[in-house]
mmCIF file of C-alpha atoms in Angstrom:
data_model
loop_
_atom_site.group_PDB
_atom_site.id
_atom_site.type_symbol
_atom_site.label_atom_id
_atom_site.label_comp_id
_atom_site.label_asym_id
_atom_site.label_seq_id
_atom_site.Cartn_x
_atom_site.Cartn_y
_atom_site.Cartn_z
ATOM 1 C CA MET A 1 69.893 -88.480 52.927
ATOM 2 C CA ARG A 2 72.442 -86.292 50.407
ATOM 3 C CA THR A 3 70.300 -83.701 50.967
ATOM 4 C CA LEU A 4 70.946 -83.800 54.789
ATOM 5 C CA ILE A 5 74.403 -84.451 54.781
ATOM 6 C CA CYS A 6 74.504 -80.995 52.654
ATOM 7 C CA LEU A 7 72.828 -79.181 55.099
ATOM 8 C CA LEU A 8 74.360 -80.013 58.034
ATOM 9 C CA LEU A 9 78.101 -79.632 55.762
ATOM 10 C CA PHE A 10 76.288 -75.456 55.364
ATOM 11 C CA THR A 11 75.711 -75.291 59.003
ATOM 12 C CA ALA A 12 79.152 -76.745 60.563
ATOM 13 C CA ASN A 13 80.599 -74.025 57.349
ATOM 14 C CA PRO A 14 78.174 -70.432 57.455
ATOM 15 C CA LEU A 15 79.575 -68.012 54.915
ATOM 16 C CA PRO A 16 82.189 -65.802 56.976
ATOM 17 C CA ALA A 17 80.316 -62.610 58.776
ATOM 18 C CA GLN A 18 80.167 -59.663 56.467
ATOM 19 C CA GLN A 19 82.326 -56.865 57.475
ATOM 20 C CA PRO A 20 80.699 -53.173 57.796
ATOM 21 C CA MET A 21 81.685 -50.801 55.660
ATOM 22 C CA VAL A 22 83.594 -47.868 56.936
ATOM 23 C CA PRO A 23 82.713 -44.603 55.096
ATOM 24 C CA GLU A 24 85.714 -43.105 53.104
ATOM 25 C CA ARG A 25 86.405 -40.056 55.277
ATOM 26 C CA LYS A 26 85.137 -36.647 53.823
ATOM 27 C CA LEU A 27 88.285 -34.649 53.051
ATOM 28 C CA GLU A 28 88.881 -31.094 54.194
ATOM 29 C CA SER A 29 88.297 -28.429 52.121
ATOM 30 C CA LEU A 30 88.848 -25.839 54.738
ATOM 31 C CA LEU A 31 91.912 -25.494 55.830
ATOM 32 C CA LEU A 32 93.898 -22.740 56.253
ATOM 33 C CA MET A 33 97.603 -23.115 56.442
ATOM 34 C CA PRO A 34 100.743 -20.947 57.287
ATOM 35 C CA GLU A 35 103.749 -21.165 54.937
ATOM 36 C CA PRO A 36 106.786 -18.995 54.058
ATOM 37 C CA LYS A 37 105.576 -14.963 52.951
ATOM 38 C CA ALA A 38 107.297 -16.504 49.308
ATOM 39 C CA MET A 39 103.850 -18.660 49.558
ATOM 40 C CA ARG A 40 101.184 -15.657 49.302
ATOM 41 C CA GLY A 41 98.537 -16.472 46.635
ATOM 42 C CA ALA A 42 95.297 -14.795 45.707
ATOM 43 C CA TYR A 43 94.176 -15.944 49.361
ATOM 44 C CA SER A 44 96.211 -15.552 51.657
ATOM 45 C CA ILE A 45 96.401 -13.231 54.789
ATOM 46 C CA THR A 46 98.372 -11.721 57.199
ATOM 47 C CA LEU A 47 97.852 -11.835 61.203
ATOM 48 C CA PRO A 48 99.390 -9.632 63.332
ATOM 49 C CA ASN A 49 102.923 -8.097 63.063
ATOM 50 C CA SER A 50 103.694 -11.015 61.730
ATOM 51 C CA GLN A 51 106.170 -10.467 58.241
ATOM 52 C CA GLN A 52 107.327 -13.846 57.274
ATOM 53 C CA THR A 53 104.395 -15.861 57.253
ATOM 54 C CA VAL A 54 101.067 -15.831 55.392
ATOM 55 C CA PHE A 55 98.099 -17.976 56.160
ATOM 56 C CA THR A 56 96.525 -19.523 52.506
ATOM 57 C CA CYS A 57 93.236 -21.491 51.730
ATOM 58 C CA TYR A 58 94.387 -24.557 51.565
ATOM 59 C CA ARG A 59 92.134 -27.715 50.595
ATOM 60 C CA GLU A 60 92.912 -31.833 50.952
ATOM 61 C CA SER A 61 93.481 -33.273 47.522
ATOM 62 C CA THR A 62 94.452 -37.234 46.891
ATOM 63 C CA SER A 63 96.670 -35.730 43.940
ATOM 64 C CA ALA A 64 99.074 -33.895 45.555
ATOM 65 C CA VAL A 65 102.212 -35.037 47.258
ATOM 66 C CA SER A 66 102.133 -33.838 50.194
ATOM 67 C CA GLY A 67 98.289 -34.068 50.884
ATOM 68 C CA VAL A 68 97.168 -30.611 50.734
ATOM 69 C CA GLU A 69 97.005 -28.042 48.009
ATOM 70 C CA PRO A 70 96.161 -23.692 48.060
ATOM 71 C CA HIS A 71 92.798 -23.796 46.559
ATOM 72 C CA SER A 72 92.808 -22.904 42.819
ATOM 73 C CA VAL A 73 90.069 -20.105 41.226
ATOM 74 C CA ASP A 74 87.993 -22.610 40.360
ATOM 75 C CA THR A 75 87.542 -24.584 43.263
ATOM 76 C CA PHE A 76 87.712 -21.259 45.367
ATOM 77 C CA THR A 77 84.673 -20.285 43.750
ATOM 78 C CA LYS A 78 82.796 -23.523 44.044
ATOM 79 C CA LEU A 79 83.072 -22.677 47.776
ATOM 80 C CA GLY A 80 81.192 -19.524 47.467
ATOM 81 C CA LEU A 81 83.201 -17.531 50.296
ATOM 82 C CA SER A 82 85.308 -14.532 50.370
ATOM 83 C CA VAL A 83 88.662 -14.974 52.379
ATOM 84 C CA GLU A 84 87.168 -14.025 55.200
ATOM 85 C CA SER A 85 84.693 -15.748 55.556
ATOM 86 C CA PHE A 86 86.868 -19.129 54.288
ATOM 87 C CA THR A 87 88.868 -17.598 57.523
ATOM 88 C CA ALA A 88 85.786 -17.927 60.241
ATOM 89 C CA ARG A 89 85.017 -21.503 59.256
ATOM 90 C CA ALA A 90 88.462 -22.593 58.836
ATOM 91 C CA LYS A 91 88.723 -21.726 62.717
ATOM 92 C CA ILE A 92 85.598 -23.930 63.583
ATOM 93 C CA ALA A 93 87.132 -26.972 61.118
ATOM 94 C CA ALA A 94 91.074 -26.164 62.818
ATOM 95 C CA ASP A 95 89.002 -26.294 66.457
ATOM 96 C CA LYS A 96 87.190 -29.284 65.573
ATOM 97 C CA ARG A 97 90.267 -31.547 64.742
ATOM 98 C CA LEU A 98 91.613 -29.987 67.626
ATOM 99 C CA LEU A 99 89.187 -31.575 70.489
ATOM 100 C CA GLN A 100 90.044 -34.721 68.830
ATOM 101 C CA LEU A 101 93.633 -34.838 69.753
ATOM 102 C CA LYS A 102 95.829 -35.030 72.791
ATOM 103 C CA PRO A 103 99.048 -33.173 72.973
ATOM 104 C CA GLU A 104 102.958 -34.789 74.067
ATOM 105 C CA LEU A 105 103.096 -33.129 77.352
ATOM 106 C CA ILE A 106 106.959 -32.866 77.565
ATOM 107 C CA LYS A 107 108.581 -32.438 80.961
ATOM 108 C CA GLY A 108 112.106 -30.721 81.368
ATOM 109 C CA GLU A 109 114.841 -31.802 83.907
ATOM 110 C CA ASP A 110 113.072 -30.530 86.888
ATOM 111 C CA GLY A 111 110.361 -32.837 86.257
ATOM 112 C CA ARG A 112 108.061 -30.689 85.288
ATOM 113 C CA ILE A 113 106.135 -29.875 81.949
ATOM 114 C CA ALA A 114 108.394 -27.989 79.599
ATOM 115 C CA TYR A 115 106.017 -27.389 76.486
ATOM 116 C CA ALA A 116 103.402 -30.033 74.794
ATOM 117 C CA VAL A 117 103.230 -30.953 71.184
ATOM 118 C CA TYR A 118 101.271 -31.884 68.824
ATOM 119 C CA ARG A 119 102.349 -34.290 65.704
ATOM 120 C CA GLY A 120 102.242 -36.596 63.430
ATOM 121 C CA ASP A 121 102.057 -37.934 59.695
ATOM 122 C CA SER A 122 99.285 -35.661 58.595
ATOM 123 C CA PRO A 123 100.118 -32.261 56.933
ATOM 124 C CA LEU A 124 97.295 -30.535 59.343
ATOM 125 C CA TYR A 125 98.684 -30.005 61.594
ATOM 126 C CA ALA A 126 100.046 -27.012 61.391
ATOM 127 C CA THR A 127 96.206 -25.699 60.558
ATOM 128 C CA LEU A 128 96.151 -26.537 64.756
ATOM 129 C CA LEU A 129 96.988 -23.058 65.395
ATOM 130 C CA ILE A 130 94.059 -20.689 64.716
ATOM 131 C CA ALA A 131 92.169 -23.300 66.626
ATOM 132 C CA PRO A 132 89.849 -20.812 69.000
ATOM 133 C CA SER A 133 90.103 -23.553 71.373
ATOM 134 C CA LEU A 134 93.838 -23.477 71.543
ATOM 135 C CA PRO A 135 95.379 -20.948 74.638
ATOM 136 C CA LYS A 136 92.283 -22.238 76.312
ATOM 137 C CA ILE A 137 93.469 -25.928 76.227
ATOM 138 C CA PHE A 138 96.822 -25.035 78.035
ATOM 139 C CA ALA A 139 95.850 -22.257 80.127
ATOM 140 C CA GLU A 140 95.483 -24.160 83.993
ATOM 141 C CA LEU A 141 98.656 -25.486 82.808
ATOM 142 C CA PHE A 142 100.790 -22.669 81.044
ATOM 143 C CA GLY A 143 98.469 -19.773 81.601
ATOM 144 C CA ARG A 144 96.379 -16.889 80.020
ATOM 145 C CA GLU A 145 99.293 -16.510 77.080
ATOM 146 C CA ILE A 146 100.945 -19.244 75.418
ATOM 147 C CA TRP A 147 103.404 -19.321 72.293
ATOM 148 C CA ALA A 148 103.412 -21.451 69.989
ATOM 149 C CA VAL A 149 105.440 -22.353 66.880
ATOM 150 C CA THR A 150 104.828 -24.820 64.037
ATOM 151 C CA PRO A 151 107.881 -24.806 61.755
ATOM 152 C CA ASP A 152 106.589 -27.616 59.551
ATOM 153 C CA ARG A 153 103.094 -29.147 58.561
ATOM 154 C CA HIS A 154 103.526 -31.796 60.461
ATOM 155 C CA SER A 155 104.294 -30.210 64.324
ATOM 156 C CA LEU A 156 102.859 -27.374 67.210
ATOM 157 C CA TYR A 157 104.104 -26.772 69.777
ATOM 158 C CA ILE A 158 102.778 -25.111 72.329
ATOM 159 C CA PHE A 159 105.119 -23.047 75.106
ATOM 160 C CA PRO A 160 104.262 -21.146 78.477
ATOM 161 C CA ALA A 161 105.483 -17.822 78.159
ATOM 162 C CA LYS A 162 108.869 -17.514 79.146
ATOM 163 C CA GLU A 163 111.206 -16.500 76.258
ATOM 164 C CA GLU A 164 114.007 -18.064 78.187
ATOM 165 C CA LEU A 165 112.536 -21.336 77.871
ATOM 166 C CA LEU A 166 111.681 -21.299 73.872
ATOM 167 C CA ASP A 167 115.396 -19.800 73.793
ATOM 168 C CA GLU A 168 116.772 -23.508 74.547
ATOM 169 C CA PHE A 169 115.186 -24.982 71.355
ATOM 170 C CA ALA A 170 115.600 -22.245 69.106
ATOM 171 C CA ALA A 171 118.695 -24.125 66.888
ATOM 172 C CA ASP A 172 116.100 -27.147 66.446
ATOM 173 C CA LEU A 173 112.892 -24.912 65.656
ATOM 174 C CA ALA A 174 115.543 -23.466 62.942
ATOM 175 C CA GLU A 175 116.627 -26.642 61.211
ATOM 176 C CA ARG A 176 113.195 -27.781 60.894
ATOM 177 C CA TYR A 177 111.737 -25.154 59.142
ATOM 178 C CA THR A 178 115.314 -24.427 56.912
ATOM 179 C CA SER A 179 115.239 -28.377 56.267
ATOM 180 C CA ASP A 180 111.637 -29.324 55.821
ATOM 181 C CA PRO A 181 109.994 -28.954 52.063
ATOM 182 C CA PHE A 182 106.963 -28.022 53.563
ATOM 183 C CA ALA A 183 107.684 -25.197 55.848
ATOM 184 C CA ALA A 184 105.226 -23.626 57.818
ATOM 185 C CA SER A 185 106.305 -20.506 59.684
ATOM 186 C CA CYS A 186 109.413 -19.767 61.917
ATOM 187 C CA GLU A 187 107.907 -17.308 63.930
ATOM 188 C CA ILE A 188 106.648 -17.495 67.741
ATOM 189 C CA PHE A 189 103.060 -16.712 67.961
ATOM 190 C CA ALA A 190 101.738 -15.345 71.694
ATOM 191 C CA ILE A 191 97.707 -16.905 71.757
ATOM 192 C CA LYS A 192 94.805 -15.623 74.001
ATOM 193 C CA ALA A 193 91.722 -16.796 74.720
ATOM 194 C CA GLY A 194 89.142 -14.735 72.238
ATOM 195 C CA ALA A 195 92.321 -12.806 70.096
ATOM 196 C CA ASP A 196 93.626 -14.144 66.958
ATOM 197 C CA PRO A 197 97.623 -15.159 67.278
ATOM 198 C CA LYS A 198 99.787 -12.264 67.425
ATOM 199 C CA VAL A 199 103.806 -12.885 66.201
ATOM 200 C CA ILE A 200 106.114 -11.676 69.091
ATOM 201 C CA ALA A 201 109.222 -12.963 67.389
ATOM 202 C CA THR A 202 111.296 -15.497 65.620
ATOM 203 C CA PHE A 203 113.489 -18.757 65.678
ATOM 204 C CA THR A 204 115.700 -17.579 63.172
ATOM 205 C CA GLY A 205 116.876 -14.652 63.703
ATOM 206 C CA GLU A 206 114.649 -12.684 61.643
ATOM 207 C CA VAL A 207 113.658 -9.545 62.350
ATOM 208 C CA PRO A 208 109.496 -10.572 63.156
#
């Protein structure tokens, strides 16, 4: 009888089902991070017409305060890549991240979409600037050429190629750039499908 009671109790109170283990996300090692030219290192490149910005080979790191850090000689050597090969692969990696995200579409006073923005807590948003699919995503909305700005690592703004529109936001963008300890770029990048981003101006008044 006692055995039967124990079996009935066990059946009435089954062990809790085990939750499936969620694998940890692999840290990104192929990040091309825009940053002020004063941060230039051995693994940095510049884009056409850029005077204020470099793009440096970075990786995610759990020990870094910001979550990312530039590759050291040791970590870069272990990759077995040249800077050129790193750049090519970083673009592919940025495209994969881009295609998993949806931008906020911000309307102007006329009710039409004025610009779009990718933003969040991740320090990887600025790396989306080099994603090859970026101009294709916005071609129907903004036209064949878009203008992109990334004042800090946590945001990427996309505008149609209209100087008067971007001028409205220049002061706010400049404040974000100068006040953020992890500033990205003060330059405005013109982007077309099949071409690298090209600097056309700055939003801080500096000469590009």
